Coordinates of C-alpha atoms and ligand atoms in Angstrom, one line a residue:
M236 CA -11.8 27.3 18.6
E237 CA -10.2 25.9 15.5
S238 CA -12.4 23.8 13.3
I239 CA -11.7 20.2 12.7
V240 CA -10.7 20.9 9.1
E241 CA -8.2 23.6 10.3
R242 CA -6.7 21.2 12.8
V243 CA -6.4 18.5 10.1
Q244 CA -4.7 21.0 7.8
E245 CA -2.2 21.9 10.5
Y246 CA -1.3 18.3 11.1
L247 CA -1.1 17.6 7.4
E248 CA 1.4 20.5 6.9
K249 CA 3.4 19.4 9.9
I250 CA 3.5 15.8 8.6
E251 CA 4.6 17.0 5.2
K252 CA 7.5 19.0 6.7
S253 CA 8.5 16.3 9.2
S254 CA 11.4 14.0 8.4
I255 CA 10.7 11.3 11.0
N256 CA 8.9 9.0 8.6
A257 CA 6.0 8.4 11.0
Y258 CA 3.4 7.9 8.3
I259 CA 3.5 5.6 5.3
E260 CA 0.2 6.6 3.8
I261 CA -1.7 9.9 3.9
D262 CA -4.6 10.8 1.6
K263 CA -5.0 14.5 2.0
D264 CA -8.1 15.0 0.0
R265 CA -9.8 12.2 1.7
V266 CA -9.0 13.3 5.2
L267 CA -10.0 16.9 4.5
K268 CA -13.3 15.7 3.0
E269 CA -13.9 13.4 6.0
G270 CA -13.2 16.4 8.3
E271 CA -15.7 18.5 6.5
D272 CA -18.3 15.8 6.7
L273 CA -17.6 15.4 10.4
E274 CA -18.2 19.1 11.0
K275 CA -21.6 18.8 9.4
N276 CA -22.6 15.7 11.3
E277 CA -24.8 16.9 14.2
K278 CA -25.3 13.4 15.6
L279 CA -21.6 12.9 16.3
K280 CA -21.0 16.2 17.9
K281 CA -21.7 15.0 21.4
K282 CA -19.6 11.8 21.2
P283 CA -16.6 11.6 23.4
L284 CA -14.1 11.2 20.5
Y285 CA -15.6 13.9 18.3
G286 CA -13.0 15.6 16.2
K287 CA -10.1 13.6 17.6
I288 CA -7.5 13.1 14.8
I289 CA -6.1 9.6 14.9
G290 CA -3.1 7.8 13.3
V291 CA -3.5 4.0 12.8
K292 CA -0.7 1.4 12.6
S293 CA -0.5 -0.2 9.2
N294 CA -1.6 -3.6 10.3
I295 CA -5.1 -2.6 11.3
N296 CA -7.7 -2.5 8.5
V297 CA -9.1 0.9 7.5
K298 CA -11.3 0.7 4.5
G299 CA -9.6 2.2 1.4
Y300 CA -6.1 2.5 2.9
T301 CA -3.1 0.3 2.1
I302 CA -2.8 -2.2 4.9
S303 CA 0.8 -3.1 4.1
C304 CA 2.1 -4.1 7.5
A305 CA 5.1 -2.1 6.2
S306 CA 6.0 -5.1 4.0
K307 CA 6.5 -5.3 0.3
T308 CA 4.3 -8.4 0.5
L309 CA 1.2 -6.3 0.9
E310 CA 2.2 -3.0 -0.8
N311 CA -0.8 -3.2 -3.1
Y312 CA -3.4 -4.5 -0.6
I313 CA -6.2 -1.9 -0.3
S314 CA -8.4 -2.8 2.6
P315 CA -12.1 -3.5 1.7
Y316 CA -13.3 -3.1 5.3
D317 CA -12.9 -1.4 8.7
A318 CA -11.6 -3.4 11.6
T319 CA -14.0 -3.4 14.6
V320 CA -11.8 -0.9 16.5
I321 CA -12.0 1.5 13.5
K322 CA -15.8 1.1 13.2
K323 CA -16.0 2.0 16.9
I324 CA -13.7 5.0 16.5
K325 CA -15.7 6.4 13.5
S326 CA -19.0 5.9 15.2
Q327 CA -17.8 8.0 18.2
G328 CA -16.7 10.9 16.0
G329 CA -12.9 10.1 15.5
L330 CA -11.2 10.9 12.3
I331 CA -8.4 8.7 10.8
I332 CA -5.6 10.8 9.4
G333 CA -3.5 8.1 7.9
M334 CA -1.5 4.9 8.3
T335 CA 1.6 4.9 10.5
N336 CA 5.0 3.2 9.9
M337 CA 6.0 0.0 11.8
D338 CA 8.4 -2.9 11.8
E339 CA 7.5 -5.3 9.1
F340 CA 4.6 -7.4 10.2
A341 CA 5.1 -6.1 13.7
C342 CA 8.3 -8.3 14.1
G343 CA 10.7 -6.0 15.8
S344 CA 11.6 -3.6 18.6
S345 CA 13.4 -0.9 16.8
G346 CA 11.2 0.5 14.0
E347 CA 14.0 -0.1 11.5
T348 CA 12.7 -3.1 9.6
S349 CA 9.9 -1.3 7.6
Y350 CA 10.0 -1.8 3.8
Y351 CA 9.3 2.0 3.8
G352 CA 12.4 2.9 5.8
A353 CA 13.1 3.4 9.5
T354 CA 11.1 5.7 11.7
K355 CA 13.1 8.3 13.5
N356 CA 12.9 9.1 17.2
P357 CA 11.6 12.7 17.5
R358 CA 12.9 13.1 21.0
A359 CA 16.4 11.6 20.7
E360 CA 18.1 12.3 17.4
G361 CA 19.8 9.4 15.8
K362 CA 18.3 6.9 18.2
I363 CA 15.7 4.2 17.3
P364 CA 12.1 5.1 18.2
G365 CA 11.4 1.6 19.3
G366 CA 9.0 -0.8 17.8
S367 CA 7.0 -2.2 16.4
S368 CA 4.4 0.6 16.6
S369 CA 7.2 3.0 15.8
G370 CA 5.2 5.4 13.6
S371 CA 2.3 5.7 16.0
A372 CA 4.6 6.5 18.9
A373 CA 6.7 8.9 16.9
A374 CA 3.6 10.6 15.5
I375 CA 2.3 11.3 19.0
S376 CA 5.7 12.4 20.2
A377 CA 6.2 14.8 17.3
N378 CA 2.5 16.1 17.7
L379 CA 1.5 14.8 14.3
C380 CA -2.0 13.6 15.5
D381 CA -4.1 13.6 18.6
M382 CA -4.0 9.9 19.4
A383 CA -2.9 6.7 17.7
L384 CA -3.5 3.0 17.6
G385 CA -0.8 0.4 17.9
S386 CA -0.7 -3.3 18.4
D387 CA 1.2 -5.1 21.1
T388 CA 2.2 -8.8 20.9
G389 CA 5.3 -8.6 23.1
G390 CA 5.7 -5.0 23.8
S391 CA 5.1 -3.2 20.6
I392 CA 3.0 -0.4 22.1
R393 CA 5.0 0.0 25.3
N394 CA 8.5 -0.2 23.9
P395 CA 8.2 2.7 21.4
A396 CA 6.1 4.6 24.0
S397 CA 9.0 4.4 26.4
H398 CA 11.6 5.4 23.8
C399 CA 9.6 8.3 22.4
G400 CA 8.3 9.7 25.7
V401 CA 4.6 9.1 25.2
V402 CA 1.9 7.1 26.9
G403 CA 1.0 3.6 25.7
F404 CA -1.4 1.0 27.0
K405 CA -1.7 -2.7 26.2
P406 CA -5.2 -3.9 27.3
S407 CA -5.6 -7.4 28.9
Y408 CA -6.0 -10.1 26.3
G409 CA -9.7 -10.2 25.3
V410 CA -10.6 -6.6 26.2
V411 CA -10.2 -5.2 22.7
S412 CA -11.3 -7.0 19.5
R413 CA -8.6 -8.2 17.2
Q414 CA -10.9 -8.5 14.2
G415 CA -9.3 -6.7 11.3
L416 CA -5.8 -6.8 12.9
C417 CA -3.2 -8.7 10.8
D418 CA -2.0 -11.4 13.2
L419 CA 1.6 -11.6 14.4
A420 CA 0.9 -14.2 17.1
M421 CA -2.8 -14.3 17.7
S422 CA -2.7 -15.7 21.3
F423 CA -0.7 -12.6 22.3
D424 CA -1.9 -9.8 20.0
Q425 CA -3.9 -6.8 21.4
I426 CA -4.7 -3.4 19.9
G427 CA -4.2 -0.4 22.2
P428 CA -3.7 3.3 22.3
L429 CA -0.7 5.5 22.1
T430 CA -1.5 9.0 23.4
K431 CA -0.1 12.3 24.8
N432 CA -1.4 11.6 28.3
A433 CA -2.9 8.8 30.4
K434 CA -6.4 10.2 30.5
D435 CA -6.5 10.0 26.7
A436 CA -5.3 6.4 26.9
L437 CA -8.3 5.6 29.2
L438 CA -10.7 7.5 26.8
L439 CA -9.5 5.6 23.7
T440 CA -9.5 2.2 25.4
N441 CA -13.1 2.8 26.5
I442 CA -14.0 3.5 22.9
I443 CA -12.3 0.5 21.3
K444 CA -13.0 -2.2 23.9
G445 CA -15.9 -4.5 24.2
K446 CA -17.2 -7.9 23.2
D447 CA -17.2 -8.6 19.5
I448 CA -19.0 -11.5 18.0
S449 CA -16.3 -11.7 15.3
D450 CA -13.5 -12.2 17.9
S451 CA -14.5 -15.0 20.2
T452 CA -11.7 -14.2 22.7
T453 CA -13.3 -10.9 23.6
V454 CA -15.4 -10.1 26.7
D455 CA -17.4 -7.2 27.9
T456 CA -15.9 -5.0 30.6
P457 CA -17.7 -2.1 32.4
K458 CA -16.8 1.4 31.3
F459 CA -13.4 2.4 32.8
E460 CA -13.9 5.4 35.1
I461 CA -11.4 8.0 36.3
K462 CA -11.0 7.5 40.0
K463 CA -10.2 10.1 42.7
E464 CA -7.1 9.8 44.8
E465 CA -9.1 8.8 47.9
E466 CA -10.5 5.8 46.0
M467 CA -7.0 4.5 45.5
K468 CA -5.9 4.4 49.1
N469 CA -3.5 1.7 50.4
Y470 CA -2.5 0.3 47.0
K471 CA 0.4 -2.0 47.1
I472 CA 3.1 -1.7 44.4
G473 CA 5.3 -4.7 43.6
I474 CA 8.9 -4.4 42.5
V475 CA 10.3 -7.5 41.0
K476 CA 13.9 -7.9 41.9
E477 CA 14.8 -9.8 38.7
F478 CA 13.2 -7.1 36.5
M479 CA 15.4 -4.5 38.1
E480 CA 18.5 -6.7 37.9
V481 CA 18.3 -7.2 34.1
S482 CA 18.0 -3.4 33.6
D483 CA 20.8 -0.9 32.9
E484 CA 21.8 1.0 36.0
K485 CA 20.8 4.4 34.6
I486 CA 17.4 3.1 33.7
R487 CA 17.0 1.6 37.2
D488 CA 17.8 4.9 38.7
R489 CA 15.1 6.7 36.8
I490 CA 12.6 4.0 37.7
E491 CA 13.5 4.3 41.4
K492 CA 12.8 8.0 41.2
G493 CA 9.4 7.1 39.7
I494 CA 8.7 4.7 42.6
E495 CA 9.1 7.6 45.0
V496 CA 5.8 8.9 43.7
F497 CA 4.0 5.8 45.0
R498 CA 5.9 6.0 48.3
D499 CA 4.8 9.7 48.7
L500 CA 1.2 8.6 48.1
G501 CA 1.6 6.4 51.1
W502 CA 1.3 3.2 49.1
E503 CA 3.3 0.2 50.3
I504 CA 6.2 -0.9 48.1
V505 CA 6.6 -4.7 48.2
E506 CA 9.7 -6.5 46.9
L507 CA 8.9 -9.6 44.9
N508 CA 10.7 -12.4 43.0
Y509 CA 9.7 -13.8 39.7
K510 CA 11.7 -16.9 39.3
Y511 CA 10.7 -17.5 35.6
T512 CA 12.1 -14.2 34.3
D513 CA 14.7 -16.3 32.3
L514 CA 11.9 -18.2 30.6
A515 CA 10.2 -15.1 29.2
L516 CA 12.1 -14.7 25.9
P517 CA 12.4 -18.4 24.9
T518 CA 8.7 -19.0 25.7
Y519 CA 7.6 -15.9 23.9
Y520 CA 9.7 -16.4 20.8
L521 CA 8.9 -20.1 20.4
I522 CA 5.2 -19.4 20.4
N523 CA 5.6 -16.3 18.3
Y524 CA 7.5 -18.2 15.6
V525 CA 4.9 -21.0 15.4
E526 CA 1.9 -18.8 15.4
F527 CA 3.5 -16.3 13.0
F528 CA 4.4 -19.1 10.6
S529 CA 0.8 -20.2 10.5
A530 CA -0.5 -16.7 10.1
T531 CA 1.7 -16.0 7.1
R532 CA 0.5 -19.1 5.1
R533 CA -2.3 -16.9 3.6
Y534 CA 0.4 -14.7 2.0
D535 CA 1.2 -17.2 -0.7
G536 CA 0.6 -14.7 -3.5
R537 CA -2.7 -16.1 -4.6
R538 CA -5.0 -13.7 -2.7
Y539 CA -2.8 -11.0 -1.2
G540 CA 0.2 -9.5 -2.9
Y541 CA 3.4 -11.4 -3.3
P542 CA 4.5 -14.7 -1.8
I543 CA 5.9 -13.5 1.5
E544 CA 9.1 -15.5 1.4
D545 CA 10.0 -13.9 -2.0
V546 CA 9.9 -10.3 -0.8
C547 CA 10.1 -10.0 3.0
G548 CA 12.9 -8.8 5.1
E549 CA 15.4 -10.8 7.1
E550 CA 13.7 -10.9 10.5
V551 CA 10.3 -11.9 9.0
L552 CA 12.0 -14.7 7.0
R553 CA 13.9 -15.9 10.0
R554 CA 10.6 -16.3 12.0
I555 CA 8.9 -18.1 9.1
L556 CA 11.8 -20.5 8.6
I557 CA 12.2 -21.3 12.3
G558 CA 8.4 -21.5 12.7
E559 CA 8.2 -23.9 9.8
H560 CA 11.0 -26.0 11.1
I561 CA 9.7 -26.4 14.7
S562 CA 6.2 -27.1 13.4
G563 CA 7.6 -30.0 11.3
K564 CA 5.9 -33.4 11.6
E565 CA 9.0 -35.0 13.0
F566 CA 8.8 -33.0 16.2
S567 CA 5.0 -33.6 16.6
G568 CA 4.6 -30.2 18.4
K569 CA 7.3 -31.0 20.9
Y570 CA 8.7 -27.4 21.1
Y571 CA 5.4 -25.7 20.9
K572 CA 4.0 -27.9 23.7
K573 CA 7.0 -27.2 25.9
A574 CA 6.5 -23.5 25.3
L575 CA 2.8 -23.8 26.2
Q576 CA 3.7 -25.6 29.4
A577 CA 6.2 -22.9 30.3
R578 CA 3.5 -20.3 29.5
R579 CA 1.1 -21.9 32.0
M580 CA 3.8 -22.0 34.7
M581 CA 4.7 -18.4 34.1
K582 CA 1.1 -17.3 34.3
M583 CA 0.4 -19.2 37.5
E584 CA 3.5 -17.8 39.2
M585 CA 2.6 -14.3 38.0
L586 CA -0.9 -14.5 39.3
K587 CA 0.5 -15.6 42.7
L588 CA 2.5 -12.4 42.9
F589 CA -0.7 -10.4 42.3
K590 CA -2.2 -11.9 45.4
D591 CA 0.0 -9.4 47.4
V592 CA 0.0 -6.4 45.2
D593 CA -2.2 -4.2 43.0
A594 CA 0.4 -3.5 40.3
I595 CA 4.0 -4.4 39.4
V596 CA 6.2 -1.5 38.4
S597 CA 9.4 -1.8 36.4
P598 CA 11.4 -0.4 33.5
T599 CA 9.7 -1.0 30.1
V600 CA 12.9 -1.7 28.2
P601 CA 16.0 -2.8 30.1
K602 CA 18.5 -1.2 27.7
I603 CA 19.2 2.3 26.3
P604 CA 18.1 2.3 22.7
H605 CA 20.8 2.0 20.0
N606 CA 21.5 4.3 17.1
I607 CA 19.6 3.8 13.9
G608 CA 21.5 1.5 11.6
E609 CA 23.7 0.0 14.3
E610 CA 24.0 -3.8 13.7
L611 CA 22.5 -5.9 16.5
T612 CA 22.4 -9.7 16.6
P613 CA 18.8 -11.2 16.8
M614 CA 19.4 -12.1 20.4
E615 CA 20.5 -8.5 21.3
M616 CA 17.3 -7.3 19.6
Y617 CA 15.1 -9.8 21.4
A618 CA 16.7 -8.8 24.7
Y619 CA 14.9 -5.5 24.5
D620 CA 11.6 -7.4 25.1
V621 CA 12.4 -9.3 28.3
L622 CA 10.3 -6.9 30.5
T623 CA 7.3 -6.5 28.1
V624 CA 6.7 -10.1 27.0
P625 CA 5.6 -11.5 30.4
T626 CA 2.4 -9.3 30.2
N627 CA 1.4 -10.9 26.9
I628 CA 2.4 -14.4 28.0
C629 CA 0.1 -14.0 31.0
G630 CA -2.7 -12.2 29.2
M631 CA -2.3 -9.2 31.5
C632 CA -2.6 -5.4 31.0
A633 CA 0.2 -2.9 31.2
G634 CA 0.8 0.8 30.6
V635 CA 3.8 3.0 30.1
V636 CA 4.1 6.6 31.3
G637 CA 7.0 9.0 31.0
C638 CA 9.5 8.8 33.8
G639 CA 12.1 11.4 32.8
D640 CA 15.1 10.9 30.5
I641 CA 18.7 9.9 30.4
N642 CA 20.7 12.5 28.5
G643 CA 17.6 13.4 26.6
I644 CA 16.6 9.8 25.8
P645 CA 13.1 9.3 27.3
V646 CA 12.5 6.5 29.8
G647 CA 9.0 5.0 30.4
L648 CA 7.8 3.5 33.6
Q649 CA 5.9 0.3 33.0
I650 CA 2.9 -0.5 35.3
Q651 CA 1.5 -4.1 34.9
G652 CA -1.8 -5.4 36.2
K653 CA -3.4 -8.7 36.4
P654 CA -5.9 -9.8 33.7
F655 CA -8.9 -7.4 33.5
D656 CA -7.5 -4.9 36.0
D657 CA -7.3 -2.4 33.1
E658 CA -9.3 0.3 34.9
K659 CA -7.0 0.1 37.9
I660 CA -3.8 0.3 35.9
L661 CA -5.1 3.2 33.8
N662 CA -5.9 5.1 37.0
I663 CA -2.5 4.4 38.5
M664 CA -1.0 5.7 35.2
I665 CA -3.1 8.9 35.5
I666 CA -2.1 9.6 39.1
F667 CA 1.5 8.8 38.5
E668 CA 1.7 11.1 35.5
E669 CA 0.1 13.9 37.4
I670 CA 2.4 13.8 40.4
F671 CA 5.6 12.9 38.5
S672 CA 5.3 15.7 36.0
N673 CA 4.5 18.2 38.8
D674 CA 7.6 17.0 40.8
E675 CA 9.8 17.3 37.7
N676 CA 8.6 20.8 37.1
D677 CA 9.4 21.8 40.6
N678 CA 13.0 20.6 40.3
Ligands
LIG221 N1 9.6 -7.1 19.7 C1 8.6 -8.2 19.9 C2 8.7 -9.1 18.6 O1 9.5 -8.8 17.8 C3 7.3 -7.7 20.0 C4 6.6 -7.3 18.8 C5 5.2 -6.8 19.0 O2 4.7 -6.6 20.1 N2 4.5 -6.7 17.9 O3 8.0 -10.0 18.5

């Protein structure tokens, strides 16, 4: 068995040689020292995360690292504390290897808007890796760490997991503490794992979840257990017609192959309609702009770095300006209130669908990813999110597992569950992954 330090060394060497730009900060001496300390720590040896080497998205506070959110705004902000999730990881024997690249302030779906340069897709040369947790997904995909943390406001864990061919899980809102996460839109944001397999996603979610007095939206949930196939009999899987219709035909074909796995398990496949699919993007982006505008007011240059508007990129500025405009007094919250109303409707309708099914399965991203550097309009970029934002709008959980590829470009199957059905969804991911990868190997 290799020692922790040897494994760290191997990862560090690979990171140094790699050209995918997955990490934006690595402190070799620090990680090696922390690895040595961990090896000497008898108390931590029995912990479930002992010796796991973890990459962390650059919007989650890790003491002593630069929490830049991949923006020039915070390029000199060294974190004075550990986020709750980081404290938990460390207390269970995990080792943080460094800070991963991302879209600036998590605003994006392509991994291209980082102040530190685009992340590259390790699986599909020239293609975007997806975003905004681009570096965490790419690092897992290129085997540059054991596990990673991302954040998901409207798909930022699931979208890059899909494009990079790794597993990603967005917990239900309130399962994981947001304390120490830099807000994008706080009523949507959740931290979650990006991993090499679904069992690891369950393991890491178990470690980071739990009620936290410093995040009043959190609740306690019982430990998520791995279930046997017999315990998952007669599940019903919903397929939403509108989610399939907005998706590219080739992606749809892949997902239909994936759905066969559930059929073969003897589970019933139920066709559903979600009549508010068209409301997803306008509702999400309106709320996102308003909440993001408010969150960025602290970046006025007095306490943290530079005034954000002076140094940020185009997409961040767009959101701040629109957010400011629609928050204006003259509108007295008109747009925001409308969006909240739509959000309530969307959630009610979605919960109705879950009366008949255990999970809803769909593509993760409806389009094939573009080439890095290709110009997209904001609307084209936002269109990538139509199948991921409903989860956040409704406070649900959702995971992504590999479902093959289209000419080498990975496609992830998305499995959504109702709020607090996280254990069930993680188990469906585990069983899907097991059967699907066996089937693929047979072919
Ligand atoms: N692409 C979406 C956005 O730009 C989601 C981002 C995220 O989940 N952080 O807002």
